[in-house]
């Protein structure tokens, strides 16, 4: 089974990638949608994990058939997002603009006009990695807190084989072709401070597993552990924090929705915790509106918890 899985990984990142590169964008999206629908009809661990994760999202019916239907929709979105990663090296400003509409761009321009720098805060929701080309190819100077493949391979030793680890490395190579400057989220934040204090754009995912200090905040009707790091950085730099969400229409087209800024974050852990809770509320609202956009990440976090990693959902007293 492992040999078969590794062979599929190799095929995906080599001959299949070349096929995707040769297709027009519309055909590539159609291919991704077809693969997603096909995989959704075959019992598999990813589909089952997402159907189980649907139990954690308010408003999803407590019905196995409804959860499975939602997981199948999420699997189609996952396939479309994954094929976009294959396309990263081939993206251009014109091609990206044809794939993504930026709604609320005036908010980003106004925030940059303050000269304080802008943190684009988002979750692992929808095609979140497409935020990088959408902003970078629109002419903005953007830095991104990222997790390099080498760091992930060290932190996730349960990787299933050499080709799975290699897959992370190949994804990272594709991410490095995007028009952003990557900052290792597990390293120092000197570059992040320089970016914001220079009046530029910094992209930060707020719901990842990294970061030393964490806060227990309301999320999806429960209590979840979110890193305090992003909002502590905002408090120390005085930057504007703009929540944003990359959302996909049924036909595959993307819209980057930039929301109104969070209230300015004061320095200190208490202010950071309040701002983190506000951001978690924005993300929670987006997930409830589009639950299929979050099922893959939520199922991943639940799987990591079963493997011994720290839980995402906690009791309110478990995280200081």
mmCIF file of C-alpha atoms in Angstrom:
data_model
loop_
_atom_site.group_PDB
_atom_site.id
_atom_site.type_symbol
_atom_site.label_atom_id
_atom_site.label_comp_id
_atom_site.label_asym_id
_atom_site.label_seq_id
_atom_site.Cartn_x
_atom_site.Cartn_y
_atom_site.Cartn_z
ATOM 1 C CA UNK A 1 0.000 0.000 0.000
ATOM 2 C CA UNK A 2 2.822 2.411 0.849
ATOM 3 C CA UNK A 3 4.516 1.754 -2.488
ATOM 4 C CA UNK A 4 1.269 2.461 -4.325
ATOM 5 C CA UNK A 5 0.709 5.677 -2.362
ATOM 6 C CA UNK A 6 4.275 6.837 -3.015
ATOM 7 C CA UNK A 7 3.881 6.057 -6.714
ATOM 8 C CA UNK A 8 0.715 8.170 -6.840
ATOM 9 C CA UNK A 9 2.552 11.040 -5.129
ATOM 10 C CA UNK A 10 5.331 10.857 -7.719
ATOM 11 C CA UNK A 11 2.842 10.747 -10.577
ATOM 12 C CA UNK A 12 0.957 13.744 -9.228
ATOM 13 C CA UNK A 13 4.022 15.962 -8.910
ATOM 14 C CA UNK A 14 5.593 15.040 -12.235
ATOM 15 C CA UNK A 15 3.522 13.848 -15.254
ATOM 16 C CA UNK A 16 0.196 15.050 -13.854
ATOM 17 C CA UNK A 17 1.650 18.472 -13.049
ATOM 18 C CA UNK A 18 2.908 18.794 -16.623
ATOM 19 C CA UNK A 19 -0.592 17.982 -17.875
ATOM 20 C CA UNK A 20 -2.103 20.693 -15.649
ATOM 21 C CA UNK A 21 0.462 23.197 -16.906
ATOM 22 C CA UNK A 22 -0.586 22.449 -20.482
ATOM 23 C CA UNK A 23 -4.299 23.041 -19.836
ATOM 24 C CA UNK A 24 -6.152 26.363 -19.920
ATOM 25 C CA UNK A 25 -7.236 27.504 -16.448
ATOM 26 C CA UNK A 26 -10.875 26.635 -17.077
ATOM 27 C CA UNK A 27 -9.962 23.104 -18.127
ATOM 28 C CA UNK A 28 -7.655 22.675 -15.128
ATOM 29 C CA UNK A 29 -10.466 23.721 -12.783
ATOM 30 C CA UNK A 30 -12.866 21.322 -14.529
ATOM 31 C CA UNK A 31 -10.340 18.509 -14.167
ATOM 32 C CA UNK A 32 -9.901 19.276 -10.475
ATOM 33 C CA UNK A 33 -13.655 19.340 -9.931
ATOM 34 C CA UNK A 34 -14.063 16.029 -11.705
ATOM 35 C CA UNK A 35 -11.310 14.407 -9.632
ATOM 36 C CA UNK A 36 -12.883 15.732 -6.447
ATOM 37 C CA UNK A 37 -16.290 14.362 -7.344
ATOM 38 C CA UNK A 38 -14.775 11.009 -8.244
ATOM 39 C CA UNK A 39 -12.825 10.781 -4.970
ATOM 40 C CA UNK A 40 -15.979 11.741 -3.113
ATOM 41 C CA UNK A 41 -17.656 8.557 -4.355
ATOM 42 C CA UNK A 42 -14.841 6.287 -3.167
ATOM 43 C CA UNK A 43 -14.526 5.567 0.577
ATOM 44 C CA UNK A 44 -11.261 7.114 1.797
ATOM 45 C CA UNK A 45 -9.731 8.410 5.004
ATOM 46 C CA UNK A 46 -9.746 12.074 3.939
ATOM 47 C CA UNK A 47 -13.454 12.027 3.119
ATOM 48 C CA UNK A 48 -14.292 10.216 6.366
ATOM 49 C CA UNK A 49 -12.177 12.640 8.399
ATOM 50 C CA UNK A 50 -13.905 15.671 6.912
ATOM 51 C CA UNK A 51 -17.345 14.168 7.471
ATOM 52 C CA UNK A 52 -16.410 13.619 11.121
ATOM 53 C CA UNK A 53 -15.031 17.171 11.422
ATOM 54 C CA UNK A 54 -18.386 18.528 10.214
ATOM 55 C CA UNK A 55 -19.794 17.626 13.643
ATOM 56 C CA UNK A 56 -17.799 20.536 15.097
ATOM 57 C CA UNK A 57 -19.342 23.257 12.907
ATOM 58 C CA UNK A 58 -22.530 24.929 14.166
ATOM 59 C CA UNK A 59 -25.455 24.756 11.796
ATOM 60 C CA UNK A 60 -24.386 21.550 10.055
ATOM 61 C CA UNK A 61 -27.273 19.076 10.411
ATOM 62 C CA UNK A 62 -26.704 16.222 12.850
ATOM 63 C CA UNK A 63 -27.198 13.752 10.055
ATOM 64 C CA UNK A 64 -24.628 11.385 8.536
ATOM 65 C CA UNK A 65 -25.866 11.930 4.981
ATOM 66 C CA UNK A 66 -25.700 15.729 5.324
ATOM 67 C CA UNK A 67 -22.191 15.586 6.773
ATOM 68 C CA UNK A 68 -21.045 13.279 3.979
ATOM 69 C CA UNK A 69 -22.504 15.617 1.340
ATOM 70 C CA UNK A 70 -20.653 18.533 2.898
ATOM 71 C CA UNK A 71 -17.414 16.517 3.009
ATOM 72 C CA UNK A 72 -17.828 15.683 -0.682
ATOM 73 C CA UNK A 73 -18.180 19.378 -1.483
ATOM 74 C CA UNK A 74 -15.088 20.112 0.601
ATOM 75 C CA UNK A 75 -13.159 17.419 -1.266
ATOM 76 C CA UNK A 76 -13.934 19.100 -4.598
ATOM 77 C CA UNK A 77 -12.699 22.406 -3.160
ATOM 78 C CA UNK A 78 -9.582 20.668 -1.807
ATOM 79 C CA UNK A 79 -8.752 19.278 -5.263
ATOM 80 C CA UNK A 80 -9.217 22.688 -6.876
ATOM 81 C CA UNK A 81 -6.988 24.314 -4.273
ATOM 82 C CA UNK A 82 -4.321 21.647 -4.656
ATOM 83 C CA UNK A 83 -4.206 22.048 -8.436
ATOM 84 C CA UNK A 84 -3.739 25.806 -7.917
ATOM 85 C CA UNK A 85 -0.589 24.952 -5.939
ATOM 86 C CA UNK A 86 0.656 23.062 -8.986
ATOM 87 C CA UNK A 87 0.063 26.237 -11.007
ATOM 88 C CA UNK A 88 2.012 28.570 -8.694
ATOM 89 C CA UNK A 89 5.154 28.652 -10.884
ATOM 90 C CA UNK A 90 3.038 29.539 -13.925
ATOM 91 C CA UNK A 91 1.035 32.386 -12.368
ATOM 92 C CA UNK A 92 1.419 35.931 -13.709
ATOM 93 C CA UNK A 93 -0.291 39.198 -12.747
ATOM 94 C CA UNK A 94 -2.793 38.837 -15.610
ATOM 95 C CA UNK A 95 -3.474 35.160 -14.969
ATOM 96 C CA UNK A 96 -3.936 35.736 -11.244
ATOM 97 C CA UNK A 97 -6.322 38.639 -11.838
ATOM 98 C CA UNK A 98 -8.388 36.345 -14.070
ATOM 99 C CA UNK A 99 -8.578 33.771 -11.275
ATOM 100 C CA UNK A 100 -9.145 36.035 -8.252
ATOM 101 C CA UNK A 101 -11.259 39.119 -7.572
ATOM 102 C CA UNK A 102 -10.217 41.315 -4.640
ATOM 103 C CA UNK A 103 -13.257 42.666 -2.780
ATOM 104 C CA UNK A 104 -12.460 45.395 -0.260
ATOM 105 C CA UNK A 105 -9.192 46.452 -1.853
ATOM 106 C CA UNK A 106 -9.980 50.022 -0.850
ATOM 107 C CA UNK A 107 -9.641 48.923 2.800
ATOM 108 C CA UNK A 108 -6.125 47.679 2.134
ATOM 109 C CA UNK A 109 -5.186 50.894 0.345
ATOM 110 C CA UNK A 110 -6.599 53.041 3.150
ATOM 111 C CA UNK A 111 -4.786 50.999 5.784
ATOM 112 C CA UNK A 112 -1.473 51.271 3.920
ATOM 113 C CA UNK A 113 -2.088 54.999 3.643
ATOM 114 C CA UNK A 114 -1.672 55.292 7.419
ATOM 115 C CA UNK A 115 1.981 54.300 7.054
ATOM 116 C CA UNK A 116 1.697 51.832 9.953
ATOM 117 C CA UNK A 117 1.918 48.628 7.930
ATOM 118 C CA UNK A 118 -0.867 46.092 7.452
ATOM 119 C CA UNK A 119 -1.305 42.605 8.825
ATOM 120 C CA UNK A 120 -3.576 40.529 6.609
ATOM 121 C CA UNK A 121 -4.942 38.053 9.149
ATOM 122 C CA UNK A 122 -6.619 34.890 7.913
ATOM 123 C CA UNK A 123 -7.249 31.262 8.766
ATOM 124 C CA UNK A 124 -6.623 27.991 6.968
ATOM 125 C CA UNK A 125 -9.935 28.618 5.293
ATOM 126 C CA UNK A 126 -10.641 28.131 1.614
ATOM 127 C CA UNK A 127 -7.782 28.631 -0.832
ATOM 128 C CA UNK A 128 -5.855 30.685 1.711
ATOM 129 C CA UNK A 129 -2.511 30.276 -0.074
ATOM 130 C CA UNK A 130 -3.916 32.108 -3.089
ATOM 131 C CA UNK A 131 -3.873 35.256 -0.947
ATOM 132 C CA UNK A 132 -0.145 35.490 -1.661
ATOM 133 C CA UNK A 133 -0.334 35.733 -5.463
ATOM 134 C CA UNK A 134 -3.552 37.787 -5.304
ATOM 135 C CA UNK A 135 -1.840 40.486 -3.236
ATOM 136 C CA UNK A 136 1.689 40.182 -4.610
ATOM 137 C CA UNK A 137 0.675 40.253 -8.267
ATOM 138 C CA UNK A 138 -1.695 43.157 -7.602
ATOM 139 C CA UNK A 139 1.399 45.290 -6.995
ATOM 140 C CA UNK A 140 1.738 45.228 -3.194
ATOM 141 C CA UNK A 141 4.949 44.365 -1.350
ATOM 142 C CA UNK A 142 4.019 41.398 0.813
ATOM 143 C CA UNK A 143 5.804 39.259 3.367
ATOM 144 C CA UNK A 144 4.308 35.961 4.562
ATOM 145 C CA UNK A 145 4.862 34.009 7.778
ATOM 146 C CA UNK A 146 5.344 30.504 6.394
ATOM 147 C CA UNK A 147 6.314 27.016 7.536
ATOM 148 C CA UNK A 148 9.222 25.724 5.393
ATOM 149 C CA UNK A 149 9.151 22.068 4.392
ATOM 150 C CA UNK A 150 12.324 21.338 6.351
ATOM 151 C CA UNK A 151 10.700 22.612 9.550
ATOM 152 C CA UNK A 152 7.484 20.672 8.940
ATOM 153 C CA UNK A 153 9.374 17.463 8.242
ATOM 154 C CA UNK A 154 11.190 17.862 11.555
ATOM 155 C CA UNK A 155 8.022 18.661 13.503
ATOM 156 C CA UNK A 156 5.883 15.952 11.883
ATOM 157 C CA UNK A 157 8.106 12.867 12.101
ATOM 158 C CA UNK A 158 5.081 10.636 11.534
ATOM 159 C CA UNK A 159 5.340 11.442 7.800
ATOM 160 C CA UNK A 160 4.349 8.283 5.973
ATOM 161 C CA UNK A 161 7.364 7.915 3.742
ATOM 162 C CA UNK A 162 10.184 9.637 1.936
ATOM 163 C CA UNK A 163 7.953 10.711 -0.955
ATOM 164 C CA UNK A 164 5.447 12.292 1.424
ATOM 165 C CA UNK A 165 8.247 14.342 2.932
ATOM 166 C CA UNK A 166 9.395 15.113 -0.595
ATOM 167 C CA UNK A 167 5.864 16.307 -1.397
ATOM 168 C CA UNK A 168 6.175 18.944 1.332
ATOM 169 C CA UNK A 169 9.465 20.037 -0.190
ATOM 170 C CA UNK A 170 7.929 20.288 -3.664
ATOM 171 C CA UNK A 171 5.010 22.341 -2.330
ATOM 172 C CA UNK A 172 7.514 24.629 -0.634
ATOM 173 C CA UNK A 173 9.447 25.043 -3.885
ATOM 174 C CA UNK A 174 6.206 26.096 -5.585
ATOM 175 C CA UNK A 175 5.342 28.529 -2.782
ATOM 176 C CA UNK A 176 8.756 30.156 -3.175
ATOM 177 C CA UNK A 177 7.888 31.117 -6.757
ATOM 178 C CA UNK A 178 5.142 33.444 -5.493
ATOM 179 C CA UNK A 179 5.660 37.235 -5.349
ATOM 180 C CA UNK A 180 6.135 37.410 -1.566
ATOM 181 C CA UNK A 181 9.029 37.265 0.886
ATOM 182 C CA UNK A 182 8.681 34.227 3.147
ATOM 183 C CA UNK A 183 9.512 34.436 6.842
ATOM 184 C CA UNK A 184 10.046 31.197 8.764
ATOM 185 C CA UNK A 185 7.247 31.113 11.342
ATOM 186 C CA UNK A 186 9.407 28.914 13.571
ATOM 187 C CA UNK A 187 12.348 31.350 13.495
ATOM 188 C CA UNK A 188 12.888 34.918 14.609
ATOM 189 C CA UNK A 189 10.445 37.681 13.708
ATOM 190 C CA UNK A 190 12.950 40.435 12.905
ATOM 191 C CA UNK A 191 11.847 40.477 9.247
ATOM 192 C CA UNK A 192 8.181 40.648 10.271
ATOM 193 C CA UNK A 193 8.864 43.716 12.409
ATOM 194 C CA UNK A 194 10.829 45.291 9.555
ATOM 195 C CA UNK A 195 8.001 44.613 7.107
ATOM 196 C CA UNK A 196 5.313 46.224 9.261
ATOM 197 C CA UNK A 197 7.438 49.119 10.468
ATOM 198 C CA UNK A 198 8.343 49.762 6.839
ATOM 199 C CA UNK A 199 4.669 50.205 6.021
ATOM 200 C CA UNK A 200 4.224 47.004 4.002
ATOM 201 C CA UNK A 201 1.876 43.971 4.060
ATOM 202 C CA UNK A 202 2.415 40.914 6.248
ATOM 203 C CA UNK A 203 0.269 37.791 5.790
ATOM 204 C CA UNK A 204 -0.373 35.713 8.927
ATOM 205 C CA UNK A 205 -2.499 32.591 9.525
ATOM 206 C CA UNK A 206 -3.975 32.908 13.016
ATOM 207 C CA UNK A 207 -5.198 29.346 13.586
ATOM 208 C CA UNK A 208 -2.044 27.288 13.054
ATOM 209 C CA UNK A 209 -0.352 25.077 15.600
ATOM 210 C CA UNK A 210 2.803 27.165 15.945
ATOM 211 C CA UNK A 211 3.612 29.787 18.540
ATOM 212 C CA UNK A 212 4.577 29.471 22.181
ATOM 213 C CA UNK A 213 1.905 31.564 23.890
ATOM 214 C CA UNK A 214 -1.691 30.559 23.290
ATOM 215 C CA UNK A 215 -5.080 31.829 24.393
ATOM 216 C CA UNK A 216 -8.357 29.989 24.868
ATOM 217 C CA UNK A 217 -10.937 31.901 22.833
ATOM 218 C CA UNK A 218 -14.524 31.239 21.704
ATOM 219 C CA UNK A 219 -14.588 29.561 18.299
ATOM 220 C CA UNK A 220 -17.357 27.631 16.515
ATOM 221 C CA UNK A 221 -19.417 27.447 19.691
ATOM 222 C CA UNK A 222 -16.528 25.888 21.614
ATOM 223 C CA UNK A 223 -13.211 27.039 23.058
ATOM 224 C CA UNK A 224 -10.129 26.766 20.864
ATOM 225 C CA UNK A 225 -6.424 27.405 21.385
ATOM 226 C CA UNK A 226 -5.163 30.228 19.150
ATOM 227 C CA UNK A 227 -1.632 31.586 19.120
ATOM 228 C CA UNK A 228 -1.174 34.997 20.730
ATOM 229 C CA UNK A 229 1.809 35.693 18.498
ATOM 230 C CA UNK A 230 0.072 37.520 15.617
ATOM 231 C CA UNK A 231 -1.782 39.986 17.834
ATOM 232 C CA UNK A 232 1.215 40.510 20.107
ATOM 233 C CA UNK A 233 3.141 41.443 16.959
ATOM 234 C CA UNK A 234 0.330 43.823 15.976
ATOM 235 C CA UNK A 235 0.401 45.418 19.419
ATOM 236 C CA UNK A 236 4.162 45.926 19.356
ATOM 237 C CA UNK A 237 4.228 47.432 15.841
ATOM 238 C CA UNK A 238 0.953 49.401 15.877
ATOM 239 C CA UNK A 239 -0.016 47.998 12.477
ATOM 240 C CA UNK A 240 -3.535 47.813 11.060
ATOM 241 C CA UNK A 241 -5.056 44.311 11.241
ATOM 242 C CA UNK A 242 -7.317 43.423 8.318
ATOM 243 C CA UNK A 243 -9.116 40.057 8.450
ATOM 244 C CA UNK A 244 -9.415 38.502 5.006
ATOM 245 C CA UNK A 245 -10.905 35.347 3.535
ATOM 246 C CA UNK A 246 -10.327 33.609 0.196
ATOM 247 C CA UNK A 247 -13.686 32.187 -0.872
ATOM 248 C CA UNK A 248 -14.566 30.005 -3.841
ATOM 249 C CA UNK A 249 -17.779 30.142 -5.854
ATOM 250 C CA UNK A 250 -19.378 26.937 -7.089
ATOM 251 C CA UNK A 251 -17.803 27.385 -10.521
ATOM 252 C CA UNK A 252 -14.313 27.584 -9.037
ATOM 253 C CA UNK A 253 -13.649 31.339 -9.242
ATOM 254 C CA UNK A 254 -12.079 32.932 -6.173
ATOM 255 C CA UNK A 255 -12.848 36.146 -4.289
ATOM 256 C CA UNK A 256 -10.460 37.563 -1.718
ATOM 257 C CA UNK A 257 -12.773 39.315 0.735
ATOM 258 C CA UNK A 258 -10.975 41.932 2.835
ATOM 259 C CA UNK A 259 -13.026 42.947 5.875
ATOM 260 C CA UNK A 260 -13.041 46.053 8.035
ATOM 261 C CA UNK A 261 -10.036 46.402 10.312
ATOM 262 C CA UNK A 262 -10.019 45.102 13.856
ATOM 263 C CA UNK A 263 -9.804 47.775 16.562
ATOM 264 C CA UNK A 264 -6.188 48.893 17.010
ATOM 265 C CA UNK A 265 -4.282 46.437 19.198
ATOM 266 C CA UNK A 266 -2.534 47.902 22.249
ATOM 267 C CA UNK A 267 0.737 46.400 23.494
ATOM 268 C CA UNK A 268 0.551 43.629 26.068
ATOM 269 C CA UNK A 269 -0.815 40.085 26.413
ATOM 270 C CA UNK A 270 -4.299 41.094 27.589
ATOM 271 C CA UNK A 271 -4.893 43.301 24.559
ATOM 272 C CA UNK A 272 -3.472 40.565 22.322
ATOM 273 C CA UNK A 273 -5.895 38.044 23.815
ATOM 274 C CA UNK A 274 -8.866 40.356 23.188
ATOM 275 C CA UNK A 275 -7.777 40.934 19.586
ATOM 276 C CA UNK A 276 -7.251 37.199 19.087
ATOM 277 C CA UNK A 277 -10.794 36.554 20.297
ATOM 278 C CA UNK A 278 -12.118 39.175 17.860
ATOM 279 C CA UNK A 279 -10.240 37.557 14.983
ATOM 280 C CA UNK A 280 -11.460 34.102 16.006
ATOM 281 C CA UNK A 281 -15.020 35.449 15.955
ATOM 282 C CA UNK A 282 -14.538 36.763 12.386
ATOM 283 C CA UNK A 283 -13.117 33.415 11.294
ATOM 284 C CA UNK A 284 -15.896 31.522 13.065
ATOM 285 C CA UNK A 285 -18.503 33.618 11.254
ATOM 286 C CA UNK A 286 -16.885 32.841 7.899
ATOM 287 C CA UNK A 287 -16.693 29.105 8.650
ATOM 288 C CA UNK A 288 -20.366 28.911 9.640
ATOM 289 C CA UNK A 289 -21.276 30.686 6.388
ATOM 290 C CA UNK A 290 -19.067 28.381 4.267
ATOM 291 C CA UNK A 291 -18.324 25.237 6.318
ATOM 292 C CA UNK A 292 -16.864 23.290 3.390
ATOM 293 C CA UNK A 293 -14.043 25.864 3.238
ATOM 294 C CA UNK A 294 -12.711 24.758 6.634
ATOM 295 C CA UNK A 295 -13.348 21.008 6.784
ATOM 296 C CA UNK A 296 -9.947 19.943 5.465
ATOM 297 C CA UNK A 297 -7.989 21.983 8.013
ATOM 298 C CA UNK A 298 -10.295 21.083 10.885
ATOM 299 C CA UNK A 299 -10.055 17.376 10.064
ATOM 300 C CA UNK A 300 -6.251 17.744 9.915
ATOM 301 C CA UNK A 301 -6.123 19.345 13.372
ATOM 302 C CA UNK A 302 -8.326 16.602 14.806
ATOM 303 C CA UNK A 303 -6.093 13.945 13.216
ATOM 304 C CA UNK A 304 -2.981 15.585 14.683
ATOM 305 C CA UNK A 305 -4.591 15.538 18.116
ATOM 306 C CA UNK A 306 -5.142 11.787 17.805
ATOM 307 C CA UNK A 307 -1.448 11.501 16.969
ATOM 308 C CA UNK A 308 -0.420 13.187 20.207
ATOM 309 C CA UNK A 309 -0.206 16.834 19.134
ATOM 310 C CA UNK A 310 -1.865 19.528 21.213
ATOM 311 C CA UNK A 311 -5.639 19.761 20.768
ATOM 312 C CA UNK A 312 -7.317 22.589 18.887
ATOM 313 C CA UNK A 313 -10.501 22.591 20.950
ATOM 314 C CA UNK A 314 -9.857 22.824 24.682
ATOM 315 C CA UNK A 315 -11.569 23.471 27.972
ATOM 316 C CA UNK A 316 -11.428 27.171 28.829
ATOM 317 C CA UNK A 317 -9.085 26.489 31.733
ATOM 318 C CA UNK A 318 -6.549 24.455 29.766
ATOM 319 C CA UNK A 319 -4.735 27.341 28.050
ATOM 320 C CA UNK A 320 -3.331 30.368 29.830
#
